[in-house]
Coordinates of C-alpha atoms in Angstrom, one line a residue:
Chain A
X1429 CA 184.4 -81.0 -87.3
X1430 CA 182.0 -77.7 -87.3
X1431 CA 179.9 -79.9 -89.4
X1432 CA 179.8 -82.6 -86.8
X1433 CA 178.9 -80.5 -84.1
X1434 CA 176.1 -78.3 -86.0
X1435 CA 174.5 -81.6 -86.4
X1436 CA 175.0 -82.6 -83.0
X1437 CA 173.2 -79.3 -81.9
X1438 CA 170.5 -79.1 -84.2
X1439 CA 169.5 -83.1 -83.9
X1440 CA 169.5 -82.5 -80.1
X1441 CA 167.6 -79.7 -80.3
X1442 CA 165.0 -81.5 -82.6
X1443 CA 165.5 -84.8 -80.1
X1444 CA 164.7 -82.6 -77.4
X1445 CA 162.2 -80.4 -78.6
X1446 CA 160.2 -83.8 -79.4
X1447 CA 161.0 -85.6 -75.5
X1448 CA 159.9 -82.4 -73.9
X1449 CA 156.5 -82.0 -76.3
X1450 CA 155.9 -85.6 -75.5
X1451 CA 155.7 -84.6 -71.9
X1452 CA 153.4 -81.9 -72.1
X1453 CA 150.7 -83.7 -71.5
X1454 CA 150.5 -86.5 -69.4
X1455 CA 147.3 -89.5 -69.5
X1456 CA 146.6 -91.4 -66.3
X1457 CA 144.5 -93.7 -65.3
X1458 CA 142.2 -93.9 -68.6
X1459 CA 139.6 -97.0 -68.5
X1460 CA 136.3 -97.7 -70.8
X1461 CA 133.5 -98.9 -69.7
X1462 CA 132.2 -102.3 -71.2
X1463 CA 129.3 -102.2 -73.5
X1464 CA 128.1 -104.4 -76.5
X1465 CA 128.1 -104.3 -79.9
X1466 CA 126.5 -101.5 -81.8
X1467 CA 126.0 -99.7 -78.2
X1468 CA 127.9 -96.6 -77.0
X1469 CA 130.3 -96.5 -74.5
X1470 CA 132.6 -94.0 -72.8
X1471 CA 136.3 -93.6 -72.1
X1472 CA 137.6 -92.0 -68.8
X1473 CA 140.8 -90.5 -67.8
X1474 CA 143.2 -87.9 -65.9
X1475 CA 145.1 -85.6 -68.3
X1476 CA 147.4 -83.0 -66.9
X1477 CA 149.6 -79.8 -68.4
X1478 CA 153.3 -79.6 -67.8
X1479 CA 153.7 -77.5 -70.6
X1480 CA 153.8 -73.4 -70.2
X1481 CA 150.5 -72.7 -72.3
X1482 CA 146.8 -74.1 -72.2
X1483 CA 146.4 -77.0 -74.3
X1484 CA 142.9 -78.0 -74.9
X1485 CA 141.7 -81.6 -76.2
X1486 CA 139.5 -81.1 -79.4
X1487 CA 138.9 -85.1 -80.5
X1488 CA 139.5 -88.5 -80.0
X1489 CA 139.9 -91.6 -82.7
X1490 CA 138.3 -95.2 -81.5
X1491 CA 139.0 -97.7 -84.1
X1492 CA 136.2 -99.5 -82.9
X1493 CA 133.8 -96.8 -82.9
X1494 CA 131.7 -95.1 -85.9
X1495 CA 131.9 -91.8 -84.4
X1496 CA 133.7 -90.4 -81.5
X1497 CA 132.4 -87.1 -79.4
X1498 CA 133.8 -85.3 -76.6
X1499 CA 130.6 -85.5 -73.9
X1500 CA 129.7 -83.9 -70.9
X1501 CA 126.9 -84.6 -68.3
X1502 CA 125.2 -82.0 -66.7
X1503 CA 122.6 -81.5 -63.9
X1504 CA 120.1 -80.0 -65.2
X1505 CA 118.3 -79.9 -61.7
X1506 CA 117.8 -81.5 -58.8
X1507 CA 117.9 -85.3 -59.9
X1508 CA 117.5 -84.5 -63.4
X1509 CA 120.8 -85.0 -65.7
X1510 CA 121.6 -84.7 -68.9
X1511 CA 124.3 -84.8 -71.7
X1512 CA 125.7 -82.9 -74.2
X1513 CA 128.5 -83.0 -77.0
X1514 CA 131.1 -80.0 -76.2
X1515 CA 133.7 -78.7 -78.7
X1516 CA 136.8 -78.8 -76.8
X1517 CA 137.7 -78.8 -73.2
X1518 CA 140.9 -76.5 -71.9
X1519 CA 143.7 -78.1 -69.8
X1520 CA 145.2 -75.3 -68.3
X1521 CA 149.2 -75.1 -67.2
X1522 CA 149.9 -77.6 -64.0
X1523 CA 146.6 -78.6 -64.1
X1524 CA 144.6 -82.4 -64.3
X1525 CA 141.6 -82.0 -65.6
X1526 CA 139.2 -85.7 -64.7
X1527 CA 137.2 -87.2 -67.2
X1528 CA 135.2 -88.9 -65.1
X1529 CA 131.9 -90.7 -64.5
X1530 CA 128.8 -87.9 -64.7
X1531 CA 131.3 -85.6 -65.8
X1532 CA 133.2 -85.3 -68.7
X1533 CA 133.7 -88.2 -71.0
X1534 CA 134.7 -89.3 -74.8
X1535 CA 132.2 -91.0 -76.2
X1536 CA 132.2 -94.1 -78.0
X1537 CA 129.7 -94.5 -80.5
X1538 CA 128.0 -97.0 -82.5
X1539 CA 131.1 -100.2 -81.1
X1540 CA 131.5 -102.7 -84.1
X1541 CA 132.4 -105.1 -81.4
X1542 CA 131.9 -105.8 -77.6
X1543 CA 134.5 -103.9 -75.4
X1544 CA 134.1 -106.3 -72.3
X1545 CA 135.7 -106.1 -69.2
X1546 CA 139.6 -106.8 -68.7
X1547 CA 140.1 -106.2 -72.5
X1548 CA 142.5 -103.3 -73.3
X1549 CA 142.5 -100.9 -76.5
X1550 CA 144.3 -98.1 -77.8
X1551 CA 142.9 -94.9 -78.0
X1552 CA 143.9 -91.5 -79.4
X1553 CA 143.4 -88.5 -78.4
X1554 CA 144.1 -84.8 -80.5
X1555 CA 145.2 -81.8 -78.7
X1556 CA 145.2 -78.5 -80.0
X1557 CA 149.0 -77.7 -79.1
X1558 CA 150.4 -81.2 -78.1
X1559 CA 148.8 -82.9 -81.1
X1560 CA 147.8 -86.8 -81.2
X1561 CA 148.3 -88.6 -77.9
X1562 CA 147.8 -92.3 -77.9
X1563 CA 146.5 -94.2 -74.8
X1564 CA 145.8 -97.1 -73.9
X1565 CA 142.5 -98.1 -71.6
X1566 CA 141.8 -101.0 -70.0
X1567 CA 137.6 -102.0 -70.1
X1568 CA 136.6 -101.8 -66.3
X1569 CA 133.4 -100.9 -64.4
X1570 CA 133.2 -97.9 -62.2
X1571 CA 135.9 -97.6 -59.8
X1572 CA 135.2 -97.0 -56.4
X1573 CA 135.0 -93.0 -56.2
Chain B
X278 CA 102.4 -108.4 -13.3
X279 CA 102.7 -105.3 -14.9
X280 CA 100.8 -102.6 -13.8
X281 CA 97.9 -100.3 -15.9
X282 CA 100.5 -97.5 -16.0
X283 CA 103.5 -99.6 -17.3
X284 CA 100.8 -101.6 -20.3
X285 CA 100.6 -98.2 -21.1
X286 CA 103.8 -97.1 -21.2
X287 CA 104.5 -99.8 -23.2
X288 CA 101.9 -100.1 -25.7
X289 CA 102.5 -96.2 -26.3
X290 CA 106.3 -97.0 -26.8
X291 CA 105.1 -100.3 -29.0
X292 CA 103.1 -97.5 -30.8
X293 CA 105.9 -95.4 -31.5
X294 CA 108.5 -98.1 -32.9
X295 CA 105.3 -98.6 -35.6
X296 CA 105.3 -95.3 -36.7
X297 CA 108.6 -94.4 -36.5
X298 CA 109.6 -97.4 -39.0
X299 CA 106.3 -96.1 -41.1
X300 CA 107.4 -92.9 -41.3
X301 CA 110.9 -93.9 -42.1
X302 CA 110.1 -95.4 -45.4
X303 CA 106.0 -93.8 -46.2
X304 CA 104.7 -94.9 -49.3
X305 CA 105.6 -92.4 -51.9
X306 CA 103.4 -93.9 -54.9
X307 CA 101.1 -97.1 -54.7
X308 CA 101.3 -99.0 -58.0
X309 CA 99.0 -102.1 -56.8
X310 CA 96.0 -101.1 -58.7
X311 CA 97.8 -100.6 -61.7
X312 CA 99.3 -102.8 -64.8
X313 CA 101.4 -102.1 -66.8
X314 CA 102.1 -104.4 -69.8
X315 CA 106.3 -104.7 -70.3
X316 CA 108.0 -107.7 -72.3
X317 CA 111.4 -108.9 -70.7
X318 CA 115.3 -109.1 -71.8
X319 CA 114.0 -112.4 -73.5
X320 CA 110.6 -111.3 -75.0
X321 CA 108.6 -112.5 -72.5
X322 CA 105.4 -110.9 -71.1
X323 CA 105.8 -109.3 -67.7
X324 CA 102.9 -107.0 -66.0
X325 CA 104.3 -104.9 -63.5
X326 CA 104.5 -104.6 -61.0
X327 CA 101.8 -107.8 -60.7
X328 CA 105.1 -110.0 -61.5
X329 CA 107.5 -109.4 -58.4
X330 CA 104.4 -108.7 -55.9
X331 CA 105.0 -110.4 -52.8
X332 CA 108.8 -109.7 -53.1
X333 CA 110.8 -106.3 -52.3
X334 CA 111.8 -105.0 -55.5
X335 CA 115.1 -102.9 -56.5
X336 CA 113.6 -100.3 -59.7
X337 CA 116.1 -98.6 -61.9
X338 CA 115.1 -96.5 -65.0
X339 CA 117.5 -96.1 -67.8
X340 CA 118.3 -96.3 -71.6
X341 CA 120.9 -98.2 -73.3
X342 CA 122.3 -95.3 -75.5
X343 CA 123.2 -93.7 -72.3
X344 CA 126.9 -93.4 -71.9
X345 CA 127.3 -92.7 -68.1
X346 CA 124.5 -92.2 -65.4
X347 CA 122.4 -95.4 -66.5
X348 CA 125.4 -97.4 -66.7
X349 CA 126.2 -96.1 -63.2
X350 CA 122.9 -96.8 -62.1
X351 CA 123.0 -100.7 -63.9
X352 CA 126.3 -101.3 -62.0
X353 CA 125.2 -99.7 -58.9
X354 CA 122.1 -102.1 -59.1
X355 CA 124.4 -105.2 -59.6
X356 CA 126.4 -104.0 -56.3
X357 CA 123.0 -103.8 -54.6
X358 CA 122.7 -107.6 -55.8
X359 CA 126.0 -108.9 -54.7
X360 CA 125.9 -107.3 -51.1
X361 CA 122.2 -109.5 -50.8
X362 CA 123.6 -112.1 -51.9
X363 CA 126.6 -112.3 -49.3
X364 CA 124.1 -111.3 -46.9
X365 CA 121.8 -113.8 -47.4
X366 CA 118.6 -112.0 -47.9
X367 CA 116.3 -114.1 -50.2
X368 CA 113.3 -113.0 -51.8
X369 CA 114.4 -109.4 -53.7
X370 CA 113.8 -108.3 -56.8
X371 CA 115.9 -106.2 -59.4
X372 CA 114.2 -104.4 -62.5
X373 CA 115.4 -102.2 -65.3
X374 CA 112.7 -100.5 -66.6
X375 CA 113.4 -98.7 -70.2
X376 CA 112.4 -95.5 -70.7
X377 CA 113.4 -95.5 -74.4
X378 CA 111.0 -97.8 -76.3
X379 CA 111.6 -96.1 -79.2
X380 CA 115.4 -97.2 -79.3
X381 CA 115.4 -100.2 -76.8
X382 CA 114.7 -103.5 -77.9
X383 CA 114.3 -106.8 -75.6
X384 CA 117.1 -108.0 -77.8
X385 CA 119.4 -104.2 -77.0
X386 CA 118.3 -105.3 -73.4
X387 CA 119.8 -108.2 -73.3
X388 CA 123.2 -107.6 -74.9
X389 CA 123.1 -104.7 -72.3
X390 CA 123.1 -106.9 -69.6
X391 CA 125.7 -109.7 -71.1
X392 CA 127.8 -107.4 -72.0
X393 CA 128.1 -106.4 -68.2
X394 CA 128.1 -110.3 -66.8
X395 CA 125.1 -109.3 -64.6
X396 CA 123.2 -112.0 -63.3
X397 CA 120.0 -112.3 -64.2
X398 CA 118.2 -115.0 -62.5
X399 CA 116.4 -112.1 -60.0
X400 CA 116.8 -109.4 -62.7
X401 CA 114.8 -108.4 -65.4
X402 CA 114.6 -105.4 -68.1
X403 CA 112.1 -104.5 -69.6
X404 CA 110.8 -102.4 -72.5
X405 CA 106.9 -102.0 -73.2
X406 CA 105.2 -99.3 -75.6
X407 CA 105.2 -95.5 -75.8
X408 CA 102.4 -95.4 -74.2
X409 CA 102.5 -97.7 -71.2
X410 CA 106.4 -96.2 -70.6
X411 CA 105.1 -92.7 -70.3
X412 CA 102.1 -93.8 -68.4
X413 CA 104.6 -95.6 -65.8
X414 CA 106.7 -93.2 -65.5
X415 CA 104.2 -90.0 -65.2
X416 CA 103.2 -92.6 -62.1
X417 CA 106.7 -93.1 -60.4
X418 CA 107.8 -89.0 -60.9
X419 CA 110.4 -90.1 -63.8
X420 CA 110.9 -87.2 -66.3
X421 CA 112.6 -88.4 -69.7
X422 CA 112.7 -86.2 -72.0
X423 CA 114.8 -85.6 -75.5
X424 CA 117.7 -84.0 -75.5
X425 CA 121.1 -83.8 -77.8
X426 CA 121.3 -86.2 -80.7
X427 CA 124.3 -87.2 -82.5
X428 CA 124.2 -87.9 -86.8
X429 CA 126.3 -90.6 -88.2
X430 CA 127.5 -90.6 -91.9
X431 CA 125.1 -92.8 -92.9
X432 CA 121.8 -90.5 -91.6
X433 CA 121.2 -92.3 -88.5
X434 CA 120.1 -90.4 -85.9
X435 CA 120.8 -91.5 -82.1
X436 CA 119.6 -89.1 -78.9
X437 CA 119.9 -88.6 -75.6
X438 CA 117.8 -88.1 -72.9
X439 CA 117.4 -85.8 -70.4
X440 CA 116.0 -88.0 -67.4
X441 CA 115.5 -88.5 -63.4
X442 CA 118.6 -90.3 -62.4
X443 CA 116.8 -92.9 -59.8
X444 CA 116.6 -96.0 -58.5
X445 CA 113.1 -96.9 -56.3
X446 CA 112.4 -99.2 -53.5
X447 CA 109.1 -100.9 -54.1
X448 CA 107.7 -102.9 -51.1
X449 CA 106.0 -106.6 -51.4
X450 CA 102.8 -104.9 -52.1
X451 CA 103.8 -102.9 -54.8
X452 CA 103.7 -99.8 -53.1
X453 CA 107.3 -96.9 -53.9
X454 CA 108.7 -97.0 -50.4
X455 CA 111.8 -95.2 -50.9
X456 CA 113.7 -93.0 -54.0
X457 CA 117.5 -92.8 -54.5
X458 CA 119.9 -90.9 -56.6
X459 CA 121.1 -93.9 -59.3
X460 CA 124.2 -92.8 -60.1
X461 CA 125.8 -92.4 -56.7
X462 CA 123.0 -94.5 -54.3
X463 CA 124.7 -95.6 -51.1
X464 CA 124.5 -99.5 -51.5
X465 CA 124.5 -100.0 -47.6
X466 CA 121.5 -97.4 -47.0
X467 CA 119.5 -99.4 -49.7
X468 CA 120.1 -102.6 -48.2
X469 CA 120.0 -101.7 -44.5
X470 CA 116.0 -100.2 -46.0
X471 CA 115.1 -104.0 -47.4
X472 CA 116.1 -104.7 -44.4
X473 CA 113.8 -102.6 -42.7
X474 CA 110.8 -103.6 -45.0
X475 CA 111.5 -107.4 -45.4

């Protein structure tokens, strides 16, 4: 019967322990925008921290991309923008951090297919503490901001 | 009859509804003298701005390996379209002009703009040499320049660019009447400016 119960407790603690990392971080509102064939592209979403430590997201996986980058446009004056790859972007404790149009952004490189609008696709994203987080996106044009 | 003093009054009053709508939209950059030599979305010649002269033309400047502003400016373009449509102005003009004719094909063009349903019956992209791009776009105050690149596995190299993010208002004579930020134009201040100029 100790047996029983040891099991009981450990398995919930596993159970539990895997709920509550699940729940860490939260996606919303994640959308790509359409482009064709061999073109780039670039996925856009809220992510926020209900853990008690800062996460930070280091990658993303695309199945329909060659390569994959974590972007971020800049101003680089008045008028004049730019973009650049960055190596990881922190998600601090009861915070959302946007990815969002000229702003941060995953990149989608190099599409072996069209990613039209309405269509929907799974993306994953890798966090430093939470691990792989998959999400799915449905293709849209800007939202109204 | 009116009197001397009231003609006056008037025509000084008819004088300063003419300037004032001058001044509101001065010509920034005249491109009527010049020609520049562009081919279209479907390989076809175009000389601009010779072929939308005697139309109001909508100008945006991107290129296609751009992830977010020119996209934003593309789709910001096509809003631009709709509201003239539902509003029944006739006569305007939308161009795309490429500022990446190392990378950007007619045929990269065009999937750029299937890709995105736009309609193209007033709208064309266009792509032209090194040289008549920079040319162009010394003219019309775009800076494009090279910035980050990315490196696939199999050694092919793709960059960005570091570049004005603008749409221009080009009157029927050819003549930049108006600049806008692309990314983020207000579509009602751009159409309310046609408006002004048709």
């Amino acid at each position: 019967m100790k047996k029983i119960y040891m099991i009981l407790i450990f398995a919930g603690l596993v159970f539990g322990q895997n709920s509550s990392r699940k729940s860490l971080i939260k996606i919303n509102n994640a959308w790509i925008r359409p482009a064709a064939e061999e073109a780039n592209s670039a996925l856009f979403f809220e992510v926020t921290n209900n853990g008690n430590k800062t996460d930070s997201l280091l990658s993303a996986e695309f199945k329909f991309a060659e390569k994959v980058e974590v972007h971020e446009t800049y101003k680089k004056s008045e008028d004049v923008m730019g973009m650049r790859a960055v190596k990881a972007v922190a998600i601090p404790v009861n915070t959302t951090v946007k990815f969002k149009p000229r702003d941060l952004h995953v990149m989608l490189l190099n599409l072996s297919r069209d990613v039209k609008r309405g269509q929907k696709y799974g993306v994953t994203l890798n966090f430093k503490f939470a691990g792989k987080v998959k999400v799915e996106a449905v293709v849209k044009e800007m939202p109204k901001m | 009859m009116l009197s001397f003093k009231t003609k006056k009054y008037l025509l000084v009053l008819f004088g300063l509804i003419l300037t004032g709508c001058k001044d509101k939209l001065p010509i920034i950059e005249n491109l009527n003298e010049n020609k520049y030599s562009f081919v279209n979305h479907n390989n076809e010649p175009r000389n601009f701005p010779e072929f939308v002269k005697g139309n109001i033309t909508v100008v945006g400047y991107i290129f296609t390996n751009c992830p977010d502003i020119c996209p934003l400016t593309t789709n910001n373009m096509r809003l631009i379209q709709e509201k003239i449509k539902k509003e029944n102005i006739s006569g305007i003009k939308f161009v795309s002009i490429s500022f990446d004719p190392m990378q950007d094909s007619p045929k990269t063009l065009r999937k750029f703009a299937e890709v995105r349903d736009l309609d193209l019956s007033n709208w064309n992209f266009l792509v032209g040499t090194k040289q008549t791009t920079d040319s162009l776009m010394k003219k019309v105050g775009i800076l494009a320049v090279i910035g980050d690149s990315t490196v696939f596995k199999s050694g092919k190299k793709i960059y960005y660019y570091v570049h004005t993010d603008r749409i221009q208002l080009m009157d029927k004579d050819g003549a930049i009447r108006k600049n806008y930020r692309g990314s983020s134009i207000n579509v009602d201040e751009i159409v309310n400016d046609i408006k002004s100029l048709n």
